[in-house]
Amino acid sequence: MIFIEKFRPLASFTAILLTTVLVFAQPRGTQSPVIYLDYASAQPILQAMSEALPTELRGQDANALAILWPQWVTRHDAEIRSRLRQGDEDTIINFLLFGTSFTRAPRATPRQIEQIMSRSNSQTAGGDASTALATILETRINDLLRALSAPGTNDRLLFARQVIVNQRNIDITTEAGRQQARIYLITSLGRVLGEQANYARAIEAARAVNPNEEVVERSRLYRTRGLSSDTSILPNFAVEETLKELQRRGLLTGSVRRVAIVGPGLDFADKQEGFDFYPQQTIQPFAVIDSLLRLRLSVLDDLQVTTFDLSPRVNDHLRQARARAARRQNYTVQLPRDTQGGWKPELARYWQSFGSMIGSPIVPAAVPQGASGLEVRAVAIRPTVVMKVTPVDVNIVLQRQERAPTEQFDLIIGTNIFSYYDTFEQSLAMANVARMLRPGGFLLSNNALLELPVTPMRSAGYSTVVYSDRQNDGDFVFWYRRLPS
Ligand SMILES: C[S@@+](CC[C@H](N)C(=O)[O-])C[C@H]1O[C@@H](n2cnc3c(N)ncnc32)[C@H](O)[C@@H]1O
């Protein structure tokens, strides 16, 4: 589940910060073609959801919709992809709050903020925790601005610099430009924290109605938010636990050959507990292969994993990993574990065994001073495993790969992706997923999706996975099964 509730204390400091601190960034060949969802396939969904259609499509008769559809699809594809830009800006704010590569200031994670607050309150009579926090944030902003001027080979700094310079047209080589960059960072910080507070309020309101409503709200919580690439080990533990459950029930047997991962993600500086002391990495494609082999649901020689993502950064990252694997280079995954995070023993065991089927443990990246309390494992993933992963640029809401029946997927996994879309968009995505799954194949998602009778996907159950002994720290993974043709 989402940890946004824990950001509330931070959100309340937005106003203080704004006032005090303002003063001062396919492989080609035999691949199946990617196509847009055509009108004939979308029509039953448009009809079933006539009340929930976007304004441009609402109230139109079938003839008008048939004419409007192709233009609407291409335009909406561009609109969705434009949300990546906002996601990039959110990522820079996570980097600002949590990064240790450019500053010695304490990290501003929800838990560290709690600690700062209680320390400050106990040291000073009537203590001024807000000043302590504002000072830390101000130091972080100053240090980030300084580091952006000389980013060296730090890929995160280079990315942040590219976003500020190219997307925002700010010349950070001049004093006036640096001041502009400062205002940009502070304003973005205020926006991100304000959004976090709104998400927390929306969850609380839904929880007050009933637990189902909370699940529904969480499942589309980020529908207007920028598209971020955040990822961590946690949802992969939830996926492995779910695969075990499906296996236990005889719903999945040892014949998983074709797997798709929608939105594999890229760990830059995760919105919950992001770290930046190791190179950017993707985890899910390798985690899923590892789990499938461990559970003997797949045989490596017979396995193909396709990733669908609309982010050029994610797709390029995977293409480059493949290119290096073709030169027999391993892919390294770093696995940080917060020793004070209260992880469940099952999660700790998963972390400990991660990669055992696909690589070998190696010496992990050194933990920097500002990120104490961490244990890190690192795994060097074999090139033969990396070559099993094929990245494809797809916007799952509006596109799919056109696959012959013999090439359809046994399993499609989409965690922390559908929550970025509203119910209509999710229903279109479900139609695209259904067209790529073999009859009897599964979609696993930690977002609850609407079951439309017109789409041949049915809920087959769900698993509940708990990550730690912290409140609300877990996931429901929903199982959707493609009906027989
Ligand atoms: C928050 S990350 C989740 C990463 C990973 N699945 C996890 O659970 O840790 C969301 C990912 O979905 C991708 N994404 C978002 N919208 C998408 C869409 N419409 N089609 C394909 N990928 C999408 C993003 O680029 C990103 O890689």
Short mmCIF file of C-alpha atoms and ligand atoms in Angstrom, two decimals, residues 80 84 227-233 235-236 261-266 270-271 284 308-311 314 394-398 413-417 420-421 446, ligand 1:
data_model
loop_
_atom_site.label_atom_id
_atom_site.label_comp_id
_atom_site.label_asym_id
_atom_site.label_seq_id
_atom_site.Cartn_x
_atom_site.Cartn_y
_atom_site.Cartn_z
CA ILE A 80 -0.76 10.52 -21.19
CA LEU A 84 6.01 11.82 -17.77
CA LEU A 227 3.86 9.44 -14.25
CA SER A 228 6.76 8.40 -12.10
CA SER A 229 9.04 5.38 -12.45
CA ASP A 230 9.37 4.59 -8.72
CA THR A 231 10.10 1.01 -7.86
CA SER A 232 11.42 -1.09 -4.99
CA ILE A 233 11.72 -4.73 -3.93
CA PRO A 235 5.81 -5.37 -4.86
CA ASN A 236 8.03 -8.19 -6.12
CA ILE A 261 5.43 -6.81 -17.19
CA VAL A 262 3.51 -3.58 -17.60
CA GLY A 263 5.49 -0.65 -16.22
CA PRO A 264 8.69 -2.27 -14.88
CA GLY A 265 9.88 1.03 -13.39
CA LEU A 266 13.28 2.50 -12.69
CA ASP A 270 11.66 6.14 -4.78
CA LYS A 271 8.92 8.36 -3.32
CA GLN A 284 10.81 -6.20 -11.45
CA PHE A 308 5.68 -2.64 -21.76
CA ASP A 309 6.45 0.90 -20.75
CA LEU A 310 5.87 4.35 -22.23
CA SER A 311 8.84 5.94 -20.51
CA VAL A 314 12.79 2.98 -18.62
CA VAL A 394 3.56 0.59 -25.24
CA ASN A 395 1.02 2.86 -23.60
CA ILE A 396 -1.13 0.10 -22.11
CA VAL A 397 -4.18 2.34 -21.85
CA LEU A 398 -4.41 2.75 -25.63
CA ILE A 413 2.00 -8.38 -14.16
CA GLY A 414 1.17 -4.73 -13.52
CA THR A 415 1.96 -3.35 -10.08
CA ASN A 416 1.70 0.31 -9.12
CA ILE A 417 0.77 1.34 -12.64
CA TYR A 420 -2.26 6.39 -12.41
CA TYR A 421 -5.48 6.13 -14.43
CA ASN A 446 -2.13 -4.58 -6.75
C1 LIG B 1 5.37 3.61 -10.25
S1 LIG B 1 6.20 2.70 -11.45
C2 LIG B 1 5.95 1.04 -10.89
C3 LIG B 1 7.14 0.14 -11.17
C4 LIG B 1 6.96 -1.31 -10.76
N1 LIG B 1 5.88 -1.94 -11.50
C5 LIG B 1 6.73 -1.43 -9.28
O1 LIG B 1 5.63 -1.80 -8.86
O2 LIG B 1 7.64 -1.17 -8.51
C6 LIG B 1 5.08 2.85 -12.81
C7 LIG B 1 5.67 2.37 -14.11
O3 LIG B 1 4.62 2.27 -15.07
C8 LIG B 1 4.99 2.96 -16.25
N2 LIG B 1 3.75 3.42 -16.88
C9 LIG B 1 2.91 4.37 -16.45
N3 LIG B 1 1.87 4.49 -17.27
C10 LIG B 1 2.02 3.58 -18.25
C11 LIG B 1 1.26 3.21 -19.39
N4 LIG B 1 0.12 3.83 -19.69
N5 LIG B 1 1.72 2.23 -20.19
C12 LIG B 1 2.89 1.59 -19.90
N6 LIG B 1 3.66 1.89 -18.83
C13 LIG B 1 3.22 2.87 -18.01
C14 LIG B 1 5.91 4.05 -15.76
O4 LIG B 1 6.72 4.58 -16.79
C15 LIG B 1 6.70 3.29 -14.71
O5 LIG B 1 7.74 2.54 -15.30
#
